[in-house]
Coordinates of C-alpha atoms and ligand atoms in Angstrom, one line a residue:
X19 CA 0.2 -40.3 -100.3
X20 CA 1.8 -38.0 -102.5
X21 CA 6.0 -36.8 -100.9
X22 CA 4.3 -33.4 -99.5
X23 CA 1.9 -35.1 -97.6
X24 CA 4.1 -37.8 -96.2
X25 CA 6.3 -34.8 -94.9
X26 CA 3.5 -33.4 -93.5
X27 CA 2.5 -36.7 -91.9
X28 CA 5.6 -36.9 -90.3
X29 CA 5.9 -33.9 -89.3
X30 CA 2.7 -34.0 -87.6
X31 CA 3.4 -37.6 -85.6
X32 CA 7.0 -36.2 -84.6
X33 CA 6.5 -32.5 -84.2
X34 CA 9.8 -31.9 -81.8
X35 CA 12.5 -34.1 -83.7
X36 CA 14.3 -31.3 -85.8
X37 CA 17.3 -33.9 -86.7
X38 CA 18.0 -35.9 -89.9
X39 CA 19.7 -39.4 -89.7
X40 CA 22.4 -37.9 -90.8
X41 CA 23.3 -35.6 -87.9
X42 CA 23.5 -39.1 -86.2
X43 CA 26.1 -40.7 -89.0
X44 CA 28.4 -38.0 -88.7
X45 CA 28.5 -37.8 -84.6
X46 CA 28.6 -41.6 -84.6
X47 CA 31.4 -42.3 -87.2
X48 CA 32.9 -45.6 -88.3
X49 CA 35.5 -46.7 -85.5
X50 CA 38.8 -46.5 -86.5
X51 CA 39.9 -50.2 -85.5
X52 CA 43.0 -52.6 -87.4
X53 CA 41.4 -54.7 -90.1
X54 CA 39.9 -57.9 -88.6
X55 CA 39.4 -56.2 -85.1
X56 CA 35.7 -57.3 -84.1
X57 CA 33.4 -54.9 -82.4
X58 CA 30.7 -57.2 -80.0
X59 CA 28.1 -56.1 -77.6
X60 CA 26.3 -57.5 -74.4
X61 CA 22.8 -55.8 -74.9
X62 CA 21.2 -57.8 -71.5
X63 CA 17.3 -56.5 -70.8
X64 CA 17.5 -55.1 -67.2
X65 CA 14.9 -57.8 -65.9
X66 CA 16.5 -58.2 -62.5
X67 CA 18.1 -61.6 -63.1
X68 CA 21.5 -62.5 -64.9
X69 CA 21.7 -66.3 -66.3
X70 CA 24.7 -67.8 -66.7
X71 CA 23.5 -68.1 -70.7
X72 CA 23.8 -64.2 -70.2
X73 CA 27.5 -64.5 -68.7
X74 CA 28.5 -67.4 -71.6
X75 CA 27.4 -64.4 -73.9
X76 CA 29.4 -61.4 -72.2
X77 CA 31.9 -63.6 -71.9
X78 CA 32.3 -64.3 -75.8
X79 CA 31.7 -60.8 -76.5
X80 CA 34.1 -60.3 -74.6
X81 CA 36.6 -62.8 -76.1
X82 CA 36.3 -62.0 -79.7
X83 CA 36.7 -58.5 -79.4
X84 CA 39.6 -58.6 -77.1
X85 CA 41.0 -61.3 -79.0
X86 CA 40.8 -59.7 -81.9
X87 CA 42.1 -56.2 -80.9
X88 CA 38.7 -54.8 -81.0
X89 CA 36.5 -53.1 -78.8
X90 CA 33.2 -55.1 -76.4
X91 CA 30.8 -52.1 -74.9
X92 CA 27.5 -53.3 -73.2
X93 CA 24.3 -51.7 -73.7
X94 CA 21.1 -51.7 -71.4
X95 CA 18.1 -52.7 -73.7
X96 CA 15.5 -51.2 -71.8
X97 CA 12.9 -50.7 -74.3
X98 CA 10.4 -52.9 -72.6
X99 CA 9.0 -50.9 -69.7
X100 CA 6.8 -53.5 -68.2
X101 CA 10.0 -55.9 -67.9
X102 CA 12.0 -53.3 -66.1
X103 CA 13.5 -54.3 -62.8
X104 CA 14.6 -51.1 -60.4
X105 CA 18.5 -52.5 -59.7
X106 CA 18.7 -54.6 -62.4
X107 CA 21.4 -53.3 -63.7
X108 CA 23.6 -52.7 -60.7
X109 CA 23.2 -56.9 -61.0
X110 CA 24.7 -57.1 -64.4
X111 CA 27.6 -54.5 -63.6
X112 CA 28.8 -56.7 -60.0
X113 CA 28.1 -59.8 -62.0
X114 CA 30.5 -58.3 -64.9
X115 CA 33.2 -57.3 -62.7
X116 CA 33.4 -60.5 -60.1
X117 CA 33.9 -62.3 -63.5
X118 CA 36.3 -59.8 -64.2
X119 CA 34.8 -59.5 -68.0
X120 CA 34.1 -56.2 -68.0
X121 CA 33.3 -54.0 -71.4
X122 CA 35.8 -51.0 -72.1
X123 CA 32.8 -48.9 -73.6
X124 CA 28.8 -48.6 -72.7
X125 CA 26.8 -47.9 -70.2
X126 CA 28.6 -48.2 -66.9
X127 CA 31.7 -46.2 -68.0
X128 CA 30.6 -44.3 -71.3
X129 CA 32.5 -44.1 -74.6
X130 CA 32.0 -42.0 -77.6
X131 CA 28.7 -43.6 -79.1
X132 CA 26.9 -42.7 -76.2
X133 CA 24.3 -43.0 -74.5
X134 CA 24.1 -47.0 -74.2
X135 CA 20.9 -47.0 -72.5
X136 CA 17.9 -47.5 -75.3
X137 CA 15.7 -45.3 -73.0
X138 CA 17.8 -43.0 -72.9
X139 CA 18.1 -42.5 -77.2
X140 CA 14.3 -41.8 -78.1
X141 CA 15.1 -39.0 -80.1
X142 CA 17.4 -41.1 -82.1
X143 CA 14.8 -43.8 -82.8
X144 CA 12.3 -41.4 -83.4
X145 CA 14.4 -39.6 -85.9
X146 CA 14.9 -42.9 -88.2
X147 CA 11.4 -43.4 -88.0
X148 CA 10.0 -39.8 -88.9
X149 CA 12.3 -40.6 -91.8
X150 CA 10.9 -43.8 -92.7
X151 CA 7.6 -42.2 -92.5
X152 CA 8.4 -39.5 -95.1
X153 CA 10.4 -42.4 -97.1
X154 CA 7.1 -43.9 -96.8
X155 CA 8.7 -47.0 -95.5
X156 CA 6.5 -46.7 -92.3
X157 CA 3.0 -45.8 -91.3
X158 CA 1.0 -45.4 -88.5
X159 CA -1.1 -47.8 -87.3
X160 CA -4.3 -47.5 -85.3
X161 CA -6.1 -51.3 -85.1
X162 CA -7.3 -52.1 -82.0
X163 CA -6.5 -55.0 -79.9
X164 CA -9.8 -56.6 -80.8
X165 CA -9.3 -55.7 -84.6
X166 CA -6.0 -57.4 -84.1
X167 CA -6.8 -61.0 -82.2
X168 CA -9.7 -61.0 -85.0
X169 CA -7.0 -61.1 -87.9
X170 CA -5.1 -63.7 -85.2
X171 CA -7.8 -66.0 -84.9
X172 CA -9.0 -65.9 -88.6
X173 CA -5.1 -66.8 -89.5
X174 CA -4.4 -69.4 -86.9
X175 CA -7.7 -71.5 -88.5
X176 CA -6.5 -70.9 -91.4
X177 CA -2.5 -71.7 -90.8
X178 CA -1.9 -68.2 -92.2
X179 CA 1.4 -66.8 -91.2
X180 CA 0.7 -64.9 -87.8
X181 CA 0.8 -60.9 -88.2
X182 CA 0.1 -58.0 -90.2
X183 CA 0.7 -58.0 -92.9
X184 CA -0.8 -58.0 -96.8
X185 CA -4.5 -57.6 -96.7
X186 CA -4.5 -57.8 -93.2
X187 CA -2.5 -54.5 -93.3
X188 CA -5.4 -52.5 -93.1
X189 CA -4.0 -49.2 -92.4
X190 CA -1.0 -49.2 -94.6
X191 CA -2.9 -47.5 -97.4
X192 CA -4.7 -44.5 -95.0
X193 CA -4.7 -41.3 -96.7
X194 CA -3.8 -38.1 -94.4
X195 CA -7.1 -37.0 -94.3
X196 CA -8.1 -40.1 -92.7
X197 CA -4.7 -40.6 -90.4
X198 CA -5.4 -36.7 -89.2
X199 CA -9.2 -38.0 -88.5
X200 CA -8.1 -40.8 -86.3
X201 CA -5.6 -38.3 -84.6
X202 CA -8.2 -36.0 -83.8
X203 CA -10.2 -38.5 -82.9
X204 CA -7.2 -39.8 -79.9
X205 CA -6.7 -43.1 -81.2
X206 CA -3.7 -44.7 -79.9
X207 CA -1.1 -45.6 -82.5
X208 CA 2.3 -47.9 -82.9
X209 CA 4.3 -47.3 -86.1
X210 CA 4.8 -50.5 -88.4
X211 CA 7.5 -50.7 -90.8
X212 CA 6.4 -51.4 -94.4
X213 CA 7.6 -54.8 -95.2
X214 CA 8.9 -55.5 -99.2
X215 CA 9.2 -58.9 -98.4
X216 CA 7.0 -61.9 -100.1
X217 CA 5.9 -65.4 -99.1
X218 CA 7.7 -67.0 -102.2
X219 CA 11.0 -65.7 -101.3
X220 CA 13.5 -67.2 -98.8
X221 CA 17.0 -65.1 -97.3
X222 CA 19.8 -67.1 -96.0
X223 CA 21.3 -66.2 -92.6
X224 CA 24.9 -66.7 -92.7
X225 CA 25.7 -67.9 -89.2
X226 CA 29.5 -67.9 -88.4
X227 CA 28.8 -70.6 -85.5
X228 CA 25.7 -72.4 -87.2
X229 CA 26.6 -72.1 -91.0
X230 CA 24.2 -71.1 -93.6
X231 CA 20.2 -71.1 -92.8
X232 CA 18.1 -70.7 -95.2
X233 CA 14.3 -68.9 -93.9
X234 CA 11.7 -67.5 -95.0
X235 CA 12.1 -63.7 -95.9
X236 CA 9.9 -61.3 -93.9
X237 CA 6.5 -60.3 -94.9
X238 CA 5.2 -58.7 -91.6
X239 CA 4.9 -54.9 -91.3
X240 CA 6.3 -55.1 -87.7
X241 CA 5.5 -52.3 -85.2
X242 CA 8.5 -50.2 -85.0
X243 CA 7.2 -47.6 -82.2
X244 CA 5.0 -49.2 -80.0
X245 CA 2.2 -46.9 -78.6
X246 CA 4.1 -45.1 -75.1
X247 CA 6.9 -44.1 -78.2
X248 CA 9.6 -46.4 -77.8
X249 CA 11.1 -48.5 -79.7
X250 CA 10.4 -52.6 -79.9
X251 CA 13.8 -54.0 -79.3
X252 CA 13.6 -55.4 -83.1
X253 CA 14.1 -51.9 -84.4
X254 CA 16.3 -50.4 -81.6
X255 CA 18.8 -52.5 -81.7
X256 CA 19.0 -52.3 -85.5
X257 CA 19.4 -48.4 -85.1
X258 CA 22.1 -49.0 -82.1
X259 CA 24.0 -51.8 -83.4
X260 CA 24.5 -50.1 -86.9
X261 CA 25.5 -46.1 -85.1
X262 CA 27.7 -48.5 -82.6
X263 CA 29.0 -50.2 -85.4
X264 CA 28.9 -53.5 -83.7
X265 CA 30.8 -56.3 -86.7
X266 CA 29.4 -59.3 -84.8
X267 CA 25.8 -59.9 -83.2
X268 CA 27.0 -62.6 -81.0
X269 CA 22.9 -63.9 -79.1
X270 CA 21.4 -66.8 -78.1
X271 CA 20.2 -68.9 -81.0
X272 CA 16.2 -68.1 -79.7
X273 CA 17.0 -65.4 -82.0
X274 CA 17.6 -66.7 -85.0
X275 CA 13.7 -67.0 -86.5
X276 CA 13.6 -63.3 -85.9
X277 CA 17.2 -62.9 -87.6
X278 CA 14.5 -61.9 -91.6
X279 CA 13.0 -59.5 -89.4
X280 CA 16.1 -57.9 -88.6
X281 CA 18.1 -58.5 -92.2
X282 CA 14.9 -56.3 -93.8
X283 CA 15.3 -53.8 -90.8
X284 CA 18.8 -53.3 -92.1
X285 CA 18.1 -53.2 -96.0
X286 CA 15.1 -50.7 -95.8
X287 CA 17.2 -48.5 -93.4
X288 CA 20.0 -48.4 -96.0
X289 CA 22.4 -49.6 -93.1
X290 CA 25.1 -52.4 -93.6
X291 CA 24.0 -55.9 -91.7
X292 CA 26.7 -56.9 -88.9
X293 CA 27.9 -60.7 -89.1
X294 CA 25.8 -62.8 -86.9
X295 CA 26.9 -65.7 -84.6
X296 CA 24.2 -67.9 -82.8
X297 CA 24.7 -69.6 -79.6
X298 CA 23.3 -73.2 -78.5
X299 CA 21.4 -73.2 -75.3
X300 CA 23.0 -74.3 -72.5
X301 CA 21.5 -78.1 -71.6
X302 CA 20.9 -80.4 -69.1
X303 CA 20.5 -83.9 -68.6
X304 CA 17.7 -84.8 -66.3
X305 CA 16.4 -87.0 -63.9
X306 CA 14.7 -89.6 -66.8
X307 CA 17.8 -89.1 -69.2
X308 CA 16.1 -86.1 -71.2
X309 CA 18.2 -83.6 -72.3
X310 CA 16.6 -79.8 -71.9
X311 CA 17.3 -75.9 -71.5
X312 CA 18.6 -75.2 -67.9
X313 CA 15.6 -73.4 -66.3
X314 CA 15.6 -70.6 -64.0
X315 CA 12.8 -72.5 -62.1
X316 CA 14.7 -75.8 -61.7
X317 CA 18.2 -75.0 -61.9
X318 CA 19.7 -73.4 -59.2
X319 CA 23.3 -73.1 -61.1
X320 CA 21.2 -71.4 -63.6
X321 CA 21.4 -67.8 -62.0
X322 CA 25.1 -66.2 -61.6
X323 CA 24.6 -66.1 -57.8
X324 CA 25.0 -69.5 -57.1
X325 CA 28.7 -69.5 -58.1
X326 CA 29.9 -67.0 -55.9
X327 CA 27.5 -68.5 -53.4
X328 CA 28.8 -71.6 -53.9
X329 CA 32.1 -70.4 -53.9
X330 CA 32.9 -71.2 -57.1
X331 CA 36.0 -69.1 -58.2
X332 CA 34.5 -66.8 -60.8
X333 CA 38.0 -67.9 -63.2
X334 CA 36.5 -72.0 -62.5
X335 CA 33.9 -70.5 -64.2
X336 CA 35.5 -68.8 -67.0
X337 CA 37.3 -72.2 -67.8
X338 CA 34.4 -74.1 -67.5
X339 CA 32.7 -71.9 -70.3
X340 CA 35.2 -72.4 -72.6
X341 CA 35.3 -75.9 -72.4
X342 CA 31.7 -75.6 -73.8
X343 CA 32.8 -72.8 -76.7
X344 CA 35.1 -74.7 -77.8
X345 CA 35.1 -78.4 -77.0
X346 CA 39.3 -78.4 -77.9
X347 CA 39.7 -76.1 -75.0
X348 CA 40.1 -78.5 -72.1
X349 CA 42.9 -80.7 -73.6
X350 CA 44.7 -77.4 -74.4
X351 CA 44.0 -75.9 -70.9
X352 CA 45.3 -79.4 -69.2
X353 CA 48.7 -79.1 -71.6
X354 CA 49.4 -75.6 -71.0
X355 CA 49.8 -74.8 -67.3
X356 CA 51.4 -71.5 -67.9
X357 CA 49.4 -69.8 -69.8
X358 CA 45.7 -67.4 -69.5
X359 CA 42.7 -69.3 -71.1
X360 CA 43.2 -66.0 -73.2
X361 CA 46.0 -67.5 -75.2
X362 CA 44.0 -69.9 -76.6
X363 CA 42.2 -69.5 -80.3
X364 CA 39.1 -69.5 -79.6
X365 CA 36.8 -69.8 -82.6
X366 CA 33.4 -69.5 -84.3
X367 CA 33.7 -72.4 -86.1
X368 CA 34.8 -74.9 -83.6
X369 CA 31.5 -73.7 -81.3
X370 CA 29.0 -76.4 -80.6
X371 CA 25.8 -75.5 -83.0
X372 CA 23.0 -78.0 -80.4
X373 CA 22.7 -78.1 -77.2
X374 CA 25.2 -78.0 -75.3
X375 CA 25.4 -80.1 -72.1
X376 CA 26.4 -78.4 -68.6
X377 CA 27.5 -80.6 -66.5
X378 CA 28.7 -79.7 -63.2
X379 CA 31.4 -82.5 -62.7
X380 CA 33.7 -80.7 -65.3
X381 CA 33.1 -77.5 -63.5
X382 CA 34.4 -79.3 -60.1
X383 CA 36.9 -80.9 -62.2
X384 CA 38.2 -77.7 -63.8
X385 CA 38.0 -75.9 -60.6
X386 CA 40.2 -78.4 -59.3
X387 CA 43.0 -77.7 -61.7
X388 CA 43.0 -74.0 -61.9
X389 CA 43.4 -74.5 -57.6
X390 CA 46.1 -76.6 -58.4
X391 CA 48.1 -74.7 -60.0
X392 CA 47.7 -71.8 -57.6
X393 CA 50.4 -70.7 -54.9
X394 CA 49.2 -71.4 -51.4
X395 CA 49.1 -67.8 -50.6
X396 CA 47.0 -67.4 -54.0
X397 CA 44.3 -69.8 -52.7
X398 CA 44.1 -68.1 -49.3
X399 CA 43.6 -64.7 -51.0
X400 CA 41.0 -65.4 -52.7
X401 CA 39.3 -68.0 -50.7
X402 CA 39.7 -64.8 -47.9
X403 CA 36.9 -62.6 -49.1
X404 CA 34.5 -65.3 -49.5
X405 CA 34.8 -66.5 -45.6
X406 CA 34.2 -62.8 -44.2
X407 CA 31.8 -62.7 -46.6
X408 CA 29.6 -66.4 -46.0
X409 CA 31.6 -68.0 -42.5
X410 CA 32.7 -65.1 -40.3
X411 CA 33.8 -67.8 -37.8
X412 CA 36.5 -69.5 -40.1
X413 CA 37.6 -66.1 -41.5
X414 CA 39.0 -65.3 -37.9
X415 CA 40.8 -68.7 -38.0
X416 CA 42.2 -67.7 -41.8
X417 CA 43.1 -64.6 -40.5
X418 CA 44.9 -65.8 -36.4
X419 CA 45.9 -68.7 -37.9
X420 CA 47.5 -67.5 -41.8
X421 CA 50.9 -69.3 -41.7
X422 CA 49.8 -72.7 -40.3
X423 CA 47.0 -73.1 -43.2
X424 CA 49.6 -71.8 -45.8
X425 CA 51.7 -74.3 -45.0
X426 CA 49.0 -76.8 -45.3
X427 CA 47.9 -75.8 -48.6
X428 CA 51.5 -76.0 -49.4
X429 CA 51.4 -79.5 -48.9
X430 CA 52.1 -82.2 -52.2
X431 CA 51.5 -78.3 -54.4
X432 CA 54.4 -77.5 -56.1
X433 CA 54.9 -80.9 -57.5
X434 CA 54.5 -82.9 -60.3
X435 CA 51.1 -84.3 -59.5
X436 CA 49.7 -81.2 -57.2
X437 CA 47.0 -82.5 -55.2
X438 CA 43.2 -81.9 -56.5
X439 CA 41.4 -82.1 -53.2
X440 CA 39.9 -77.7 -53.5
X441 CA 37.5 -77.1 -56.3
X442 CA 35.6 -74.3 -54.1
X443 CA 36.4 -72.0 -51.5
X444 CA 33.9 -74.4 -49.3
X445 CA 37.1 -76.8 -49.7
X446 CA 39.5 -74.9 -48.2
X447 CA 37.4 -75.0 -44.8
X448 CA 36.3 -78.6 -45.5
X449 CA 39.7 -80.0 -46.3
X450 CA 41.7 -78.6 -43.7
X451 CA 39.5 -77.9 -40.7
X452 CA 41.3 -80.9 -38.8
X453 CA 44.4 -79.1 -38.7
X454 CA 42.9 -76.4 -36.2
X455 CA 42.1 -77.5 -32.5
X456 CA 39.2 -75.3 -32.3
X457 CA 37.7 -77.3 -35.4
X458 CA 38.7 -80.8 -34.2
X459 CA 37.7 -81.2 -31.3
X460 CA 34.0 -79.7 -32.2
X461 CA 33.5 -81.7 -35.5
X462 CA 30.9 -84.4 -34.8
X463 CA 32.8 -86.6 -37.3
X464 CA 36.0 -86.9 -35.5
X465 CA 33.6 -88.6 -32.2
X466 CA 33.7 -91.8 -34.1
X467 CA 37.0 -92.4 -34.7
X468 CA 38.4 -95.4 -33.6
X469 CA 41.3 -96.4 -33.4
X470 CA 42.6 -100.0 -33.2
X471 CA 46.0 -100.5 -31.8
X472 CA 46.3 -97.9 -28.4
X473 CA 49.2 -99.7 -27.7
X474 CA 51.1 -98.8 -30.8
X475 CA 50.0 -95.0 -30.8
X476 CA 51.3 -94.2 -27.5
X477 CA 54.9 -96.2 -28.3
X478 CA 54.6 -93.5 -31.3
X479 CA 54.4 -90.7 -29.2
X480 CA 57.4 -91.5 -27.3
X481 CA 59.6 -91.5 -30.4
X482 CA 58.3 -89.2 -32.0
X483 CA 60.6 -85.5 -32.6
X484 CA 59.0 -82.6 -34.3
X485 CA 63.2 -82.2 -35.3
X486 CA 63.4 -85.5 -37.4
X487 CA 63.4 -85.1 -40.9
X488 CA 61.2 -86.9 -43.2
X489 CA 63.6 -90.2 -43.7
X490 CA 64.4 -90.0 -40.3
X491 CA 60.5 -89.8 -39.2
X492 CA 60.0 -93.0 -41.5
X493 CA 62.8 -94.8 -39.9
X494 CA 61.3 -94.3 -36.6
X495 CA 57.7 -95.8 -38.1
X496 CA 59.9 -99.0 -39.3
X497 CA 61.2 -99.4 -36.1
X498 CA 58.2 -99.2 -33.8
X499 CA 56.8 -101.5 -37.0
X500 CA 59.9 -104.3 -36.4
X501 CA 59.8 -104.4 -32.7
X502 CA 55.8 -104.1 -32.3
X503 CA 54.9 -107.5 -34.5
X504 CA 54.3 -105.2 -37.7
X505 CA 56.3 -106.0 -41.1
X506 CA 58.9 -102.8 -41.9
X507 CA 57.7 -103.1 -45.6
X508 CA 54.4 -104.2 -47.7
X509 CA 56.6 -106.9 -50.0
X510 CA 57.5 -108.3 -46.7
X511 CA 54.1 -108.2 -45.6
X512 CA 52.7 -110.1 -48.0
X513 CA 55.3 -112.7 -48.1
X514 CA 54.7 -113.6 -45.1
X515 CA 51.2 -112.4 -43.7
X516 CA 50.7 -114.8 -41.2
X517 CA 53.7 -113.7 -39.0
X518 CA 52.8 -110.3 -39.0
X519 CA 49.8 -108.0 -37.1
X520 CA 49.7 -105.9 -40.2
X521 CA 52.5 -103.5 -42.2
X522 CA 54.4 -100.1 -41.7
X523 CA 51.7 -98.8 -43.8
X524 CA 49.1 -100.1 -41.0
X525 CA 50.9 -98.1 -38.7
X526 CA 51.1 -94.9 -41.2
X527 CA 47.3 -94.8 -41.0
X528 CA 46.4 -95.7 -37.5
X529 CA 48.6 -91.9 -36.9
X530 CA 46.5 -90.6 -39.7
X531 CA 43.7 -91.4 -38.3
X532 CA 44.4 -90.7 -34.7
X533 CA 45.5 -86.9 -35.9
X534 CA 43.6 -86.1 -38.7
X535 CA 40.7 -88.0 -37.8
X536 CA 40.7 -89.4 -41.6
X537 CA 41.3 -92.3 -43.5
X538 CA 43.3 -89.8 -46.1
X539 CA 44.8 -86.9 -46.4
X540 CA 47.7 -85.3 -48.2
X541 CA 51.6 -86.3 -46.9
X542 CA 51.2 -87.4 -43.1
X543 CA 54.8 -86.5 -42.3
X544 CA 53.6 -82.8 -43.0
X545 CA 50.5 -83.0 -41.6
X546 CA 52.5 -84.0 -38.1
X547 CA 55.1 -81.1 -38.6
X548 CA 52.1 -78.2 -38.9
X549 CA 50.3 -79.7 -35.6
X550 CA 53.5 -80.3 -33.4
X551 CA 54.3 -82.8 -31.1
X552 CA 52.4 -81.2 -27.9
X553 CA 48.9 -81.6 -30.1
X554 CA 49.9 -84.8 -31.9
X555 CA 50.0 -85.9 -28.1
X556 CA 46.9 -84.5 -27.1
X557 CA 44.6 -85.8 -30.1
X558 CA 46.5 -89.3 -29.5
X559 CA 45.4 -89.2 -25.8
X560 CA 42.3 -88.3 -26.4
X561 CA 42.0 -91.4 -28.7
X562 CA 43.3 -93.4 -26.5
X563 CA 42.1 -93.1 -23.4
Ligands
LIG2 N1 18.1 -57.5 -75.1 C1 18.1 -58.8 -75.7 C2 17.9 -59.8 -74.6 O1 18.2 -59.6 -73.4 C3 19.4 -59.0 -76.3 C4 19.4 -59.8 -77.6 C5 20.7 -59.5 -78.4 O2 21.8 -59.7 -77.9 O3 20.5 -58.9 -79.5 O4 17.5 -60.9 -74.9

């Protein structure tokens, strides 16, 4: 086709776009950012279901670009009708801002490179590809499905390379005469981009997580336009992330054999390539020892939901993901109580390039630090919402009953060694429900507890003053201990065990377990000081009797 006639051609195919590229260079401009300042994108498909591989990759959008001074925007890559979930994206924007990751720019709050929503920039597509068209750098395509699983089948027996492509490319070389005929005629059409590439050649993908890869380059003419006249996601997110300017493609690394699909996208467009970082899947160890991909269909902690479900706190989460970015993280985060996990360097480099292995301990394990190192009135805020939200019933408690549970998360907190017993916000119920009569009483648990020495517990009771400090409180123990048959100390105890019924210590936990109802729990002495002496009396009665 001679230059005329590929005008005309495209003129025909996209009668109504009147714009050049380059109306869309200028309104889009470069972004006027410090040097070094990284510009990332979370591009999730509105499919109705966020993963938590989708969070790990918001979330490093997320910390590269703030990290780096730059700017994280989200787009909606909606391209693929038949995917589309109605409320789908509602999901990703709640899921966003519980994890409190959300993007300064795109399509939940706008920005100057708008719109963010693929569907929503057809005549933007459709302008790079009229231009192709006249470039001839793309053609229309007419094949039929049956034309086209032919060419399949024939390939696969083969072991061709899958596509079209070559000689297989049937329509590359139609004159207009013959395009206009098939037009006439109603044939349905996709647009395929014109492929340079050749077998022999390879193109090596410089992966800032994986390191170089070396693949073969692309010699597919790939559809560009699929037949209802949107873009595949291959091509629109070439056009987006080059008018977005996005410096790093930071995506799953199920992307990476289509990354010489994308690099020719790039070349033939004339547009600079971004820097590419590929992340490992997130892995699992199973029930026979085999490690594979956490699966929507088996995985339960695979969805978003479960966390907040399973009252997770959304920063437990955050930690927990970049223990897995960056494997150095968790001795850092252990070190540095003070500080935000955002003051740590994340990098590229340091990222895992396999699998990499979720295990659910760590999460509990992290959870149980960040909790830690709350305030007591920080845990009860946040543990708040999720009770009205999931246990209406214990909410009223939190809510009547505030100061007397502050005061128990208080307990062995600001200390040294801060106590590790809440990893969820199921813990806070689950850990102190003891301390509240209404709970007590009513837990089938506490019907078994037995206690062994009556005799001692109701001595106890007589002695004991909700007014003694905590030396004087253990004095009175080591008296009850020395007139009752018990050893004041364990040294002495085990000096001489044969003289003694048991040790102070003996004593210690019969109260424990008389109040509490447990064979542990944090600092007794406290635990007695939150219930009082009128309910210390009751509980031991009721033990007793
Ligand atoms: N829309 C693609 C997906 O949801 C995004 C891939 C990418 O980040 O480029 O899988």
């Amino acid at each position: 086709m001679t230059e005329e006639e590929r005008i005309e051609l495209a003129d025909i195919l996209f009668p109504n776009i009147d714009k050049e590229p380059s109306y869309y260079e200028e309104k889009y401009p470069e972004r006027k950012l410090k040097e070094g300042a990284k510009v990332t994108r979370f591009a999730p498909s509105p499919t109705g279901f966020m993963h938590i591989g989708g969070l790990e990759s918001a979330f490093l959008d997320y910390i590269f670009a703030k990290q780096s001074g730059g700017v994280f925007f989200l787009r909606i890559e909606d391209t693929d009708r038949k995917r589309f979930v109605e409320g789908a994206t509602d999901l990703i924007k709640s899921s966003l801002e519980s994890f409190d990751i959300m993007p300064e720019e795109g399509a939940f709050n706008g920005g100057a490179y708008a719109p963010y929503v693929q569907s929503e920039r057809e005549e933007i597509y459709k302008t790079y590809i009229k231009d192709m068209i006249k470039k001839g750098k793309a053609y229309p395509c007419f094949m039929t499905e049956e034309e086209l699983s032919e060419i399949r089948e024939g390939q696969e027996l083969r072991k061709e390379p899958i596509g079209v492509y070559g000689m297989y490319a049937t329509d590359r070389d139609l004159s207009l005469d013959e395009i206009k005929a098939h037009l006439k005629n109603n044939d349905s059409y996709v647009i395929r981009m014109k492929s340079p590439g050749s077998m022999e050649n390879t193109v090596v993908l410089h992966d800032l997580i994986k390191g170089d890869i070396t693949l073969p380059e692309n010699i597919i003419d790939e559809v560009i336009m699929k037949k209802d006249g949107l873009p595949t996601y291959h091509f629109a997110h070439v056009i987006d992330d080059h008018l977005m300017h996005t410096s790093v493609v930071i995506r799953g690394d199920e992307w990476v054999p289509s990354f010489p699909k994308h690099l020719q996208m790039f070349k033939m467009l004339g547009f600079k390539t971004p820097k590419y970082a590929h992340y490992a899947p997130l892995t699992k160890k199973d029930e026979n020892g085999n490690i594979r991909k956490l699966s929507k269909r088996k995985d339960p902690e695979f969805s978003v939901e479960y966390y907040e479900k399973a009252g997770v706190p959304s920063m437990g989460v955050k930690l927990f993901l970049s223990t897995i970015i960056n494997t150095n993280f968790e001795e850092w985060y252990l070190n540095n109580k003070d500080k935000s996990f955002m003051d740590f360097p994340f990098s590229f480099k340091k990222m895992p390039t396999g699998g990499t292995l979720f295990d659910m301990e760590k999460l509990d394990n992290i959870c149980k630090t960040y909790f830690s190192r709350l305030s007591a009135e920080e845990v009860y805020n946040e543990a708040l919402p999720y009770y009205e939200k999931y246990d209406k019933d214990f909410y009223k408690i939190m809510v009547d009953e505030k100061d007397k549970l502050i005061k128990f998360l208080n307990i062995e907190r600001n200390t040294k060694r801060p106590r590790k017993d809440i990893g969820t916000y199921g813990d806070v119920k689950k850990e102190s429900n003891y301390i509240f009569n209404s709970l007590f009483y009513t837990d089938d648990r506490y019907k078994d507890v037995e206690v062994k020495d009556k005799d001692i517990l109701l001595k106890y009771i007589d002695v004991y003053s909700d007014s003694d400090t905590q030396d004087e409180w253990y004095e009175k123990i080591k008296n009850l201990a020395g007139k009752n048959g018990y050893a004041e100390s364990v040294k002495e105890y085990k000096e001489n065990s044969d003289k003694y019924k048991g040790h102070i210590g003996d004593i210690c936990e019969e109260i424990r377990h008389a109040v509490t109802g447990r064979v542990a729990s944090p600092n007794l002495y406290d635990i007695l000081q939150i219930l009082g002496k009128e309910e210390i009396k009751k509980r031991i009665d009721y033990f007793t009797k």
